[in-house]
XYZ file of C-alpha atoms in Angstrom:
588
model
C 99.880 133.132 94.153
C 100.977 136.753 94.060
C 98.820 137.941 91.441
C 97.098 141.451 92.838
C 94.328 140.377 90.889
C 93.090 137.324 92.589
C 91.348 137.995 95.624
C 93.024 135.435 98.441
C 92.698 134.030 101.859
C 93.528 136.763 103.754
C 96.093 137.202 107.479
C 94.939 139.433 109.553
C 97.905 141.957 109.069
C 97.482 141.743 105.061
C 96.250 144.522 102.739
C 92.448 143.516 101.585
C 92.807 141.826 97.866
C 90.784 142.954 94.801
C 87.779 141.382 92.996
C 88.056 140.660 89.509
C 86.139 143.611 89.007
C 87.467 146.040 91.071
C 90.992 144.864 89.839
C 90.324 145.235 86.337
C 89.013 148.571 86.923
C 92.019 149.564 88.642
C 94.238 148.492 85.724
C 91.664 150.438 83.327
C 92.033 153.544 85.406
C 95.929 153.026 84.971
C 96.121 152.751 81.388
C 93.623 155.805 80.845
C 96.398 157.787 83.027
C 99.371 156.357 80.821
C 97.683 157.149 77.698
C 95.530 160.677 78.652
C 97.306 161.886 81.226
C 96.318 162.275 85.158
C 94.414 165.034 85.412
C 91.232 163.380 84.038
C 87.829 162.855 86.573
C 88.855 158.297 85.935
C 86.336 158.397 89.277
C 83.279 156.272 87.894
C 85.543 154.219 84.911
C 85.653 151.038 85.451
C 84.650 147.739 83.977
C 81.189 145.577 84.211
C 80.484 142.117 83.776
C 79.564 140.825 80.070
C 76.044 139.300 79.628
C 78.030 137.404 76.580
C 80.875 135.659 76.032
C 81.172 136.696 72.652
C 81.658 139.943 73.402
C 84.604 139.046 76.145
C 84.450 138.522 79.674
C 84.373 142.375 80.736
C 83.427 145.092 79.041
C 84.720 149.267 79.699
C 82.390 152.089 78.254
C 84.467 154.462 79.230
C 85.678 155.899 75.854
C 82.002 157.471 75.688
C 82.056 159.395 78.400
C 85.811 160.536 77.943
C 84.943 161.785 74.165
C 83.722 165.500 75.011
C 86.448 165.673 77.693
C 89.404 164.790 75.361
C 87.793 166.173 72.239
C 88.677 162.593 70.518
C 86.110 160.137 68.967
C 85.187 157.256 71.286
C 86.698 154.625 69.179
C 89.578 156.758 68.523
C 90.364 156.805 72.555
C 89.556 153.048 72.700
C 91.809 151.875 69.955
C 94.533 154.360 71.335
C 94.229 152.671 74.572
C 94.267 149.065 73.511
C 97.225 149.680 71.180
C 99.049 150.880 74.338
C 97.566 148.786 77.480
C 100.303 147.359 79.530
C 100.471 143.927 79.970
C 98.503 142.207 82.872
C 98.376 138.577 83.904
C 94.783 138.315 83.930
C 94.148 139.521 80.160
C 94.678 137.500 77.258
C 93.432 140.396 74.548
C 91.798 143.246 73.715
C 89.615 144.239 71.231
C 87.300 147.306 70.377
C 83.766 147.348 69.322
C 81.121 149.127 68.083
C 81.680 152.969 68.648
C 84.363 152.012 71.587
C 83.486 149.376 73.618
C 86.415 148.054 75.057
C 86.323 144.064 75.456
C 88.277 142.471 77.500
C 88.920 138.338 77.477
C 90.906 136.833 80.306
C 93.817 134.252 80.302
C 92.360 130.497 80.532
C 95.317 129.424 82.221
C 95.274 132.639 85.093
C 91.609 131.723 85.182
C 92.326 127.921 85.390
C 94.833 128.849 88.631
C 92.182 131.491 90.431
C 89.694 128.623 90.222
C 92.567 126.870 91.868
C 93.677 128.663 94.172
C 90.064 128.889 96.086
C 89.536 125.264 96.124
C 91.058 125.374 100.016
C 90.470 128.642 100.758
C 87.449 129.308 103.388
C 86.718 132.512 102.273
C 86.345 131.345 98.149
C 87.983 134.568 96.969
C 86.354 137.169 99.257
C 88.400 139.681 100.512
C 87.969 140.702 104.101
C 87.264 144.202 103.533
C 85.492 145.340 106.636
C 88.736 144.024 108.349
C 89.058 147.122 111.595
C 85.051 148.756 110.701
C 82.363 148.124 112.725
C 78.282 147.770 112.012
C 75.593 147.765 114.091
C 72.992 145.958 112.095
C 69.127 146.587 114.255
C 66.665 143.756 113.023
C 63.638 141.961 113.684
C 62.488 144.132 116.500
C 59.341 142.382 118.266
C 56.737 143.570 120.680
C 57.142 142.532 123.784
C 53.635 140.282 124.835
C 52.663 139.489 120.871
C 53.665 136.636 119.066
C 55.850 137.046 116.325
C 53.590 136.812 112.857
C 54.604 136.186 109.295
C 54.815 140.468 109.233
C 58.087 139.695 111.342
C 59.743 137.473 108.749
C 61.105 139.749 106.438
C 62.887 142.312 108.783
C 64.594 138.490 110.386
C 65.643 136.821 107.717
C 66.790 140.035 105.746
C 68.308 141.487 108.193
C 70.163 138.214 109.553
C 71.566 138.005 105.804
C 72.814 141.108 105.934
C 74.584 140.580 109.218
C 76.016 137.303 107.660
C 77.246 139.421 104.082
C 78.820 141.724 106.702
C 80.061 139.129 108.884
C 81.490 137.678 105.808
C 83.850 140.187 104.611
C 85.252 140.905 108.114
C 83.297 143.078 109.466
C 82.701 143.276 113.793
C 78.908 143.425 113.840
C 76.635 144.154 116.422
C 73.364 142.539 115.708
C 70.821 144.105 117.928
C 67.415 142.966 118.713
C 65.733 145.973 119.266
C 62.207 144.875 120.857
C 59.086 147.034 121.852
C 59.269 146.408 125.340
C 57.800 149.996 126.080
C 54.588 152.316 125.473
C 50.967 153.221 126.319
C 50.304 149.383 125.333
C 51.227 148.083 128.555
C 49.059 149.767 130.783
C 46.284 148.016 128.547
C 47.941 144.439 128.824
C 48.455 144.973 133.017
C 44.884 146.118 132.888
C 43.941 142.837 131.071
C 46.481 140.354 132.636
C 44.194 141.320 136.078
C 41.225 140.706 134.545
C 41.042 138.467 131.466
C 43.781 136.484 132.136
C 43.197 132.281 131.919
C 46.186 130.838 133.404
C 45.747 127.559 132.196
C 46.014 129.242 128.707
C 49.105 130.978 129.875
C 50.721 128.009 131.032
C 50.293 126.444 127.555
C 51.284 129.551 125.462
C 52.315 132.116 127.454
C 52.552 135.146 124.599
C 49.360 133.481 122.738
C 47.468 134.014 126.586
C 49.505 138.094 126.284
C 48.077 139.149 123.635
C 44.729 137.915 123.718
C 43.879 139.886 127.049
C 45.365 142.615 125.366
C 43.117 142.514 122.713
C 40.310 141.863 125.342
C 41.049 145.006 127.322
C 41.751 147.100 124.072
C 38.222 146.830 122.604
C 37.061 147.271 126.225
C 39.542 150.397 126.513
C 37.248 151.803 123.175
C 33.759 151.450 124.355
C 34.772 152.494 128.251
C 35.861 155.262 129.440
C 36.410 154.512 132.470
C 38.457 151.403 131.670
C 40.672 153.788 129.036
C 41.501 156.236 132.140
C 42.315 153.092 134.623
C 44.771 151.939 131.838
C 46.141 155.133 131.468
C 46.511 154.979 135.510
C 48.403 151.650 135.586
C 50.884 152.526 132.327
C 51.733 156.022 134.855
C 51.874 153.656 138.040
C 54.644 151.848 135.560
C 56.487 154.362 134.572
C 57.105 155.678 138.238
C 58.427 152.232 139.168
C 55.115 150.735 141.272
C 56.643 147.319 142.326
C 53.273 145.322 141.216
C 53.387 147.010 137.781
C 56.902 146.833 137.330
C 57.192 143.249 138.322
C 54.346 141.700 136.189
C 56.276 143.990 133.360
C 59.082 141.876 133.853
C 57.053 139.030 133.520
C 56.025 139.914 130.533
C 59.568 140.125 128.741
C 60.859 137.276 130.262
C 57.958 135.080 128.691
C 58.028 136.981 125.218
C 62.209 136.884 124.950
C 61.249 132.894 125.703
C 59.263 132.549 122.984
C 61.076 134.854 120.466
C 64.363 132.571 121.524
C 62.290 129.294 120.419
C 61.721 131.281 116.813
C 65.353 132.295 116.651
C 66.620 128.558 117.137
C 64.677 127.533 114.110
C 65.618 129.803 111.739
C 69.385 129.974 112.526
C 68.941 133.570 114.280
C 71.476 135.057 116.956
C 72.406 138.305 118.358
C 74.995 140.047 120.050
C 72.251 142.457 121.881
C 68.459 142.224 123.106
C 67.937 145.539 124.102
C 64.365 147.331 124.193
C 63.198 150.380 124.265
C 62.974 150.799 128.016
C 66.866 150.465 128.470
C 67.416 153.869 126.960
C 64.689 155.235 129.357
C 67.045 156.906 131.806
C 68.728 158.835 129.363
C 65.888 160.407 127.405
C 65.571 163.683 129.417
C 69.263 164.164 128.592
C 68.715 164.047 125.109
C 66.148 166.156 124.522
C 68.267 168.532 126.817
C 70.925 167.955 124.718
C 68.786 169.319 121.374
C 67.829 172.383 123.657
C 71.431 173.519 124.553
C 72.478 173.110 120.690
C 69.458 175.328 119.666
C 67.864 172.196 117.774
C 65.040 171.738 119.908
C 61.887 174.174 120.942
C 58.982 174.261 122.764
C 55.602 174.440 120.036
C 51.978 174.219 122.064
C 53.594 172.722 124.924
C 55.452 170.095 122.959
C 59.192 170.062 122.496
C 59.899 169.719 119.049
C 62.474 170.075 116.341
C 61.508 171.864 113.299
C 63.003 170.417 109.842
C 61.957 173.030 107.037
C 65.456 173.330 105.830
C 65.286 169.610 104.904
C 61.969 169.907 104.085
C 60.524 167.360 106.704
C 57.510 167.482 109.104
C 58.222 168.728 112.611
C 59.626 166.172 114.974
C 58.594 166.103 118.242
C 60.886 164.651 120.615
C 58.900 165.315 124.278
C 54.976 165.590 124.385
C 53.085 167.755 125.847
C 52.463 165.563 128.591
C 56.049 165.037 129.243
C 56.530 161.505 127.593
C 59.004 160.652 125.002
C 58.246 159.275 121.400
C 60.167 156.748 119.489
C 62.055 159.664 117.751
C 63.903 160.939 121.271
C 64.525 156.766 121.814
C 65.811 156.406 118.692
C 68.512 159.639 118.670
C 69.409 158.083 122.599
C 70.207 154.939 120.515
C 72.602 156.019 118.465
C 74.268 158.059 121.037
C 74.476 154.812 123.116
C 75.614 152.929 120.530
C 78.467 155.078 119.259
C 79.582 155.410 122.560
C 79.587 151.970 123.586
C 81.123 150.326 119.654
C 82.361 153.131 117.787
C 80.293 151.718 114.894
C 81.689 152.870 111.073
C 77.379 152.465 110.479
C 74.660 151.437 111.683
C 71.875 149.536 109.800
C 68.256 149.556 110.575
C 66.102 146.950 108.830
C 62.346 147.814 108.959
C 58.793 148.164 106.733
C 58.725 150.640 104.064
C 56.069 152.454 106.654
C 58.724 154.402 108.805
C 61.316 155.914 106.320
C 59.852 159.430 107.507
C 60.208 158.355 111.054
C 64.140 157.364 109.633
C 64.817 160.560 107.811
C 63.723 162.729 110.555
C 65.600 161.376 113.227
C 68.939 160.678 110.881
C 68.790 164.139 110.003
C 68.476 165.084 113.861
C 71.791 163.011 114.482
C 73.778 164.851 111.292
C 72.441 167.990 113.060
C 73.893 166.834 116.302
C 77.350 165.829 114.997
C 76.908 162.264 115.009
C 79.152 161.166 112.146
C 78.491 157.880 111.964
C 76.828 156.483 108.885
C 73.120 155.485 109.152
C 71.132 153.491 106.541
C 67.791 152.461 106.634
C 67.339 149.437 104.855
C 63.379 149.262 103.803
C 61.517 146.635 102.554
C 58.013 146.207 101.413
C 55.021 144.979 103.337
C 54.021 141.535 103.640
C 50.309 141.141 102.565
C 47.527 138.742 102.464
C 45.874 138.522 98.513
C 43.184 140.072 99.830
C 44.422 142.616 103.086
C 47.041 143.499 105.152
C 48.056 141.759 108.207
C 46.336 143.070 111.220
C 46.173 141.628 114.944
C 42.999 143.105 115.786
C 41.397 142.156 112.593
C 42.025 138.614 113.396
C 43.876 137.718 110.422
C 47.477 137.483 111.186
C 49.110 134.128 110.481
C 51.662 133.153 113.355
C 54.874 132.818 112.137
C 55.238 129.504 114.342
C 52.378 127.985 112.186
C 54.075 128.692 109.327
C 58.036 126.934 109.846
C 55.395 124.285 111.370
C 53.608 123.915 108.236
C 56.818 124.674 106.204
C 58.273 121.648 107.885
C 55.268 119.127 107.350
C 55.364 120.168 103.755
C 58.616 119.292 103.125
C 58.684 115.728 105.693
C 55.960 114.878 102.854
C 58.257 115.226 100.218
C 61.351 113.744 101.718
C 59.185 110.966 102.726
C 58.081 110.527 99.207
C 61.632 110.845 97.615
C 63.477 108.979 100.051
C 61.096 106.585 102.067
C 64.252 104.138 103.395
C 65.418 107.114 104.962
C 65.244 106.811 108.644
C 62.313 108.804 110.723
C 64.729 110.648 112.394
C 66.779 111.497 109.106
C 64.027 112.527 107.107
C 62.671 114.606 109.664
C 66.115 116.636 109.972
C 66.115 117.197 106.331
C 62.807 118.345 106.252
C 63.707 121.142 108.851
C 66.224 122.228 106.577
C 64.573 121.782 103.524
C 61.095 123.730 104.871
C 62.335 126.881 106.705
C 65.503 127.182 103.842
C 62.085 127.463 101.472
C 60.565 129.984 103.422
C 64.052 132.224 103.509
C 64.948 131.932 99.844
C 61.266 132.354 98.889
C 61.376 136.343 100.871
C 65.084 136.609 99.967
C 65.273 135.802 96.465
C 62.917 138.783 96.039
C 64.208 142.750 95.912
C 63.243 143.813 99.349
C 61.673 146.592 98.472
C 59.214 144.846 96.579
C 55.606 144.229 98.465
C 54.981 140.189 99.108
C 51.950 138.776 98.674
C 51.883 136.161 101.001
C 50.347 132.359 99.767
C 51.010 128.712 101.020
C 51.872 127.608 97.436
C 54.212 130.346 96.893
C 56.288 130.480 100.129
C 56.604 126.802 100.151
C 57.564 126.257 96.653
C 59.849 123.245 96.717
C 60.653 123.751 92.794
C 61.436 126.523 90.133
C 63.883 129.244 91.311
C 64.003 127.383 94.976
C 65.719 127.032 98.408
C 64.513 123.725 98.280
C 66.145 123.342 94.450
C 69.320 124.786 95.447
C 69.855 122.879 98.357
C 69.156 119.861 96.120
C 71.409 121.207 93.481
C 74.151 121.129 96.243
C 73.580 117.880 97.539
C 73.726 116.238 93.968
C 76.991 118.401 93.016
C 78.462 116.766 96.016
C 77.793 113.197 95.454
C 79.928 113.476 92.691
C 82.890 113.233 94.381
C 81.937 110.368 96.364
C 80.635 108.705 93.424
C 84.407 109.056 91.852
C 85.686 107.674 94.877
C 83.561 104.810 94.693
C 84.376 104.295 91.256
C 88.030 105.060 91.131
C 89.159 103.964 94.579
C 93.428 104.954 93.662
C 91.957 107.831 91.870
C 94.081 110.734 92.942
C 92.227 114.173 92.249
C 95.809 116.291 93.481
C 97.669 114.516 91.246
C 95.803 116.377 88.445
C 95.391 120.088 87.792
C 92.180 121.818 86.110
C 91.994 122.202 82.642
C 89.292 123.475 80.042
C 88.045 121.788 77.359
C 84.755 122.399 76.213
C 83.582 126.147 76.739
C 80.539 125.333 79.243
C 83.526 124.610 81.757
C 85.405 127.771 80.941
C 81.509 129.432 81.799
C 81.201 127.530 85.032
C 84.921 128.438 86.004
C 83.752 132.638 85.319
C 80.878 132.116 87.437
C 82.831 130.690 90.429
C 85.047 133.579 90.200
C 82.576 135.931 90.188
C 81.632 135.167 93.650
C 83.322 137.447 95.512
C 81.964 140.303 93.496
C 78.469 139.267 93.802
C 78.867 139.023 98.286
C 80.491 142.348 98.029
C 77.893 144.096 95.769
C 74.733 142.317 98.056
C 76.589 144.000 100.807
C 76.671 147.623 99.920
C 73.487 147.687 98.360
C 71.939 145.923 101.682
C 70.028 143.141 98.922
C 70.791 139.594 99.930
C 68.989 138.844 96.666
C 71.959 139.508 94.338
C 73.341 136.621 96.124
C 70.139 134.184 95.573
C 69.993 135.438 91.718
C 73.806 134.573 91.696
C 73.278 130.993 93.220
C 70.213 130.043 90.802
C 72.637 130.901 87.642
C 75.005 129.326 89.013
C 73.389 125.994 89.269
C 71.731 126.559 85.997
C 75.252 127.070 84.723
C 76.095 123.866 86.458
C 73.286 121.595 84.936
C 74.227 122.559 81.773
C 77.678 121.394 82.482
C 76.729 118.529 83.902
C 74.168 117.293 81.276
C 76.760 117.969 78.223
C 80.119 116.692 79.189
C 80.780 113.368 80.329
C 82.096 113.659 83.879
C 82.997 109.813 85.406
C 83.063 108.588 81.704
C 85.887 111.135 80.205
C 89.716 109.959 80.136
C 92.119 110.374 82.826
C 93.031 114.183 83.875
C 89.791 115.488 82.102
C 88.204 113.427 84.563
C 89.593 114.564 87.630
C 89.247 118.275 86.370
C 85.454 118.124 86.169
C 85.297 116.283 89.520
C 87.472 118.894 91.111
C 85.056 121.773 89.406
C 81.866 120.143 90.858
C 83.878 120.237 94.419
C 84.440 123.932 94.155
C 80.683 124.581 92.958
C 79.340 122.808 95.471
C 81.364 125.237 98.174
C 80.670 127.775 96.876
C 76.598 127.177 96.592
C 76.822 126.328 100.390
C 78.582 129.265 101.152
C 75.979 131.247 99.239
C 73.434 129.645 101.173
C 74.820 130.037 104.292
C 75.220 133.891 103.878
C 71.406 133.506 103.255
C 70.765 131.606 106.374
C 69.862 128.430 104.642
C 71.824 124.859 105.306
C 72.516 122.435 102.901
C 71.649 118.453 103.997
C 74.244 116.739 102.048
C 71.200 114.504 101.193
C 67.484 115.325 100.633
């Protein structure tokens, strides 16, 4: 198919293909020249999705914001335009509304062969736009010697699905795991590992055994003095390489990267990097030597520091007074590391809504250093208890271990219940699935900047707006096609093309096409839940398809059509999922 329209498969030496949307928009923009003129500002027209079919399939408001410009009424500029819109493949007609809407209604028979043409196409219609661009994409981030809580959730799974989005569209990404493996804490955990430390209890759970003599030797570091200066002593002894110090350090990662692996495997998690803080240690006098030369950099009551009126920011200080570093002068080495190293067109941090001054400071640094690259920082609200936040010396953090444990139990229950002559094995492999896909979708079908109040019921929702329902929805879709198999054993589905006969399928057929959009748009805005909202329509849009029209029961050729739709759907809903980190058990 040739249409520039229809977003294809793509080679690796092709030109990236449009979206529907960004296609139509194009053609908009083209017409407005033909008819206006060039030397209109056609930078923000373009063309949105319609909320209803009545009104057409897209919709361009452009005419109102054109008015004052070419001194014409709105509707006047719309009907000129539709009266002289060349041709495209894509549109079936025009019409203008209201005080010059322009609505736009596409071809059944072009949509009939875009729905077609993705039916063996692994990307479904997204273009590979981030074909020769490179991301760096820093998530998850743990401390080294703590166990990962339910607080570490969010920056996982939301980063991971914006790796996968990024991934997607053919982007090289660097996902780096960017752990606290540094600071004045370990001088309190060495001074409690000597003293505190049950090794039975380490041998069992090594980070569980970490952090409770850390927690032992910080409340002892707060009512003695002493103790605080002799933790102070051993974090120095560290930092100037002592072999003891250095080596139970080392011990101290190896069992917390252990641990944080185990997490990882369950929830689908990789990366490219594991790189804390400590490997950038080396090159922190340079920077901050670096910030002096340029005149960025001062010295303020023995401090080095960076002053940010202009941007009207709090100082920064990048060297204390007693000659350590912060997270600010890591953070600036980081990106100087990392453009050297990848070259990265951006890179994405994915943190708690508590450190966007931290971000904007430092970003602003790297602009004033010449860094071009682009930076985001991709915020999201705390995780809370109904009743607190999460806090490790208050004693009420839940582990996030406990939680895909608990997740998982939940969901054996329910498999167990549904499908009892399912084997042990079986059900317990669904229920994996099935449990930590409902505590993904439950975070990721939320805005990320939104705060989360954390509760069982809520996170392991197996119903309603769902993992768990979508993942059902999946499974069911794709039964139908061995169902028709069963059924119609010479049943040839290629020997039949799509066709639309009742307008639920035409509905269905928009939806699917509108996929590519959706990945795109969840990519640039860094919110994985434009693609969850997208899924849950779209299986709403399915049932209603499904409950309405006769699928196995219709005559020849209709029949085959609908079977083909539901194979399509249920591609594209594992896609989705996938891109959210969530499999799909063909059976649940």
């Amino acid at each position: 198919m040739n249409d520039p329209l229809y977003p294809g498969p793509m080679t690796t030496n092709a030109e990236p293909k449009n979206t529907i949307t960004e296609a139509l928009s194009a053609w908009v923009r083209a017409a407005f020249v033909q008819q206006f003129g060039d030397d209109l500002d056609l930078s923000g027209i373009g063309v949105v999705e319609t909320a209803n079919s009545q009104f057409g399939d897209y919709q361009c408001n452009a005419a109102m914001s054109l008015a004052k410009v070419l001194k014409q009424a709105p509707r006047a500029i719309s009907e000129a335009l539709v009266a002289n819109a060349p041709a495209h493949p894509a549109v079936d007609r025009l019409e203008v509304a209201g005080p010059g809407f322009i609505n736009i209604f596409l071809s059944d028979a072009w949509l009939l062969e875009s729905v077609a043409a993705i039916e063996d196409d692994s990307q479904l219609g997204v273009p590979t736009k981030g074909e020769g661009h490179t991301v760096v994409v820093d998530y998850s981030s743990p401390n080294v010697a703590k166990p990962m809580h339910i607080g570490h959730i969010r920056s996982t799974i939301i980063g991971n699905a914006i790796d996968r989005l990024h991934r997607f569209l053919g982007y090289r990404v660097i996902a780096d795991n960017h752990i606290g493996d540094w600071g004045t804490q370990f001088g309190i955990i060495i001074m409690g590992y000597r003293h505190f430390l049950d090794k039975a209890a380490l041998e069992a759970s090594p980070v569980a055994a970490l952090e409770r003599v850390y927690v032992k030797s910080y409340e002892k570091s707060r009512e003695d003095e002493a103790w605080l200066t002799q933790c102070r002593q051993e974090l120095v002894k560290l930092q100037a390489g002592d072999p003891d110090n250095t080596a139970l350090w080392r011990e101290f990662i190896g069992l917390s990267l252990k641990e944080f692996d185990r997490i990882y495997s369950r929830l689908g998690v990789t990366f490219d990097e594991v790189r804390g803080e400590s490997y950038y240690n080396d090159k922190l006098a340079g920077t901050v030597q670096l910030l002096e030369e340029k005149g960025l950099a001062e010295e303020s009551e023995g401090a080095t520091v960076v002053f940010l009126e202009e941007e009207k920011l709090p100082v920064c200080i990048v060297r204390k007074s007693d000659g350590g570093f912060n997270y600010a002068t890591t953070d600036i080495t980081t990106v100087a590391s990392r453009i050297e190293e990848f070259a990265p067109d951006k890179i994405v941090y994915v943190t708690d809504e508590r450190q966007q001054l931290h971000f904007k400071q430092f970003f602003t640094i790297c602009g004033k250093l010449g860094y071009e690259t682009d930076l985001q920082h991709v915020w999201f609200g705390l995780m809370r208890l109904p009743d607190a936040t999460f806090s490790t010396r208050q004693g009420n953090v839940i582990k996030l271990e406990h939680l895909l444990d608990e997740a998982e139990q939940r969901a054996f229950d329910i498999v167990s219940t549904s499908s009892p002559e399912m084997p042990e094995d079986k059900r317990r492999e669904v229920a994996r699935a099935v449990g930590i896909g409902a505590v993904k979708y439950a975070d990721l079908s939320q805005n990320p900047q939104t705060t989360v109040t954390f509760t069982w019921d809520k996170a392991l929702a197996l119903d309603g707006n769902s993992g768990p329902y979508l993942q059902y929805a999946y499974a069911r879709i794709a039964s139908v096609h061995d169902k028709y198999t069963e059924r119609f054993p010479d049943g040839d589905l290629d020997a039949h093309g799509l066709v639309l006969t009742e307008p639920v399928e035409r509905e269905l057929v928009m939806k699917l096409l509108r996929f590519p959009d959706v990945v795109i748009r969840a990519a640039e805005a860094y919110k994985p839940s434009t693609v969850a909202d997208y899924l849950y329509d779209l299986a709403q849009c399915y049932s209603t398809f499904y409950q309405n029209v006769p699928f196995l029961k219709a005559e020849e050729g209709v029949r085959e059509s609908r079977v083909k739709l539901c194979g399509v759907t249920a591609k594209v809903l594992r896609r989705g999922l996938a891109l959210l980190g969530i499999e799909t058990p063909d059976r649940i």
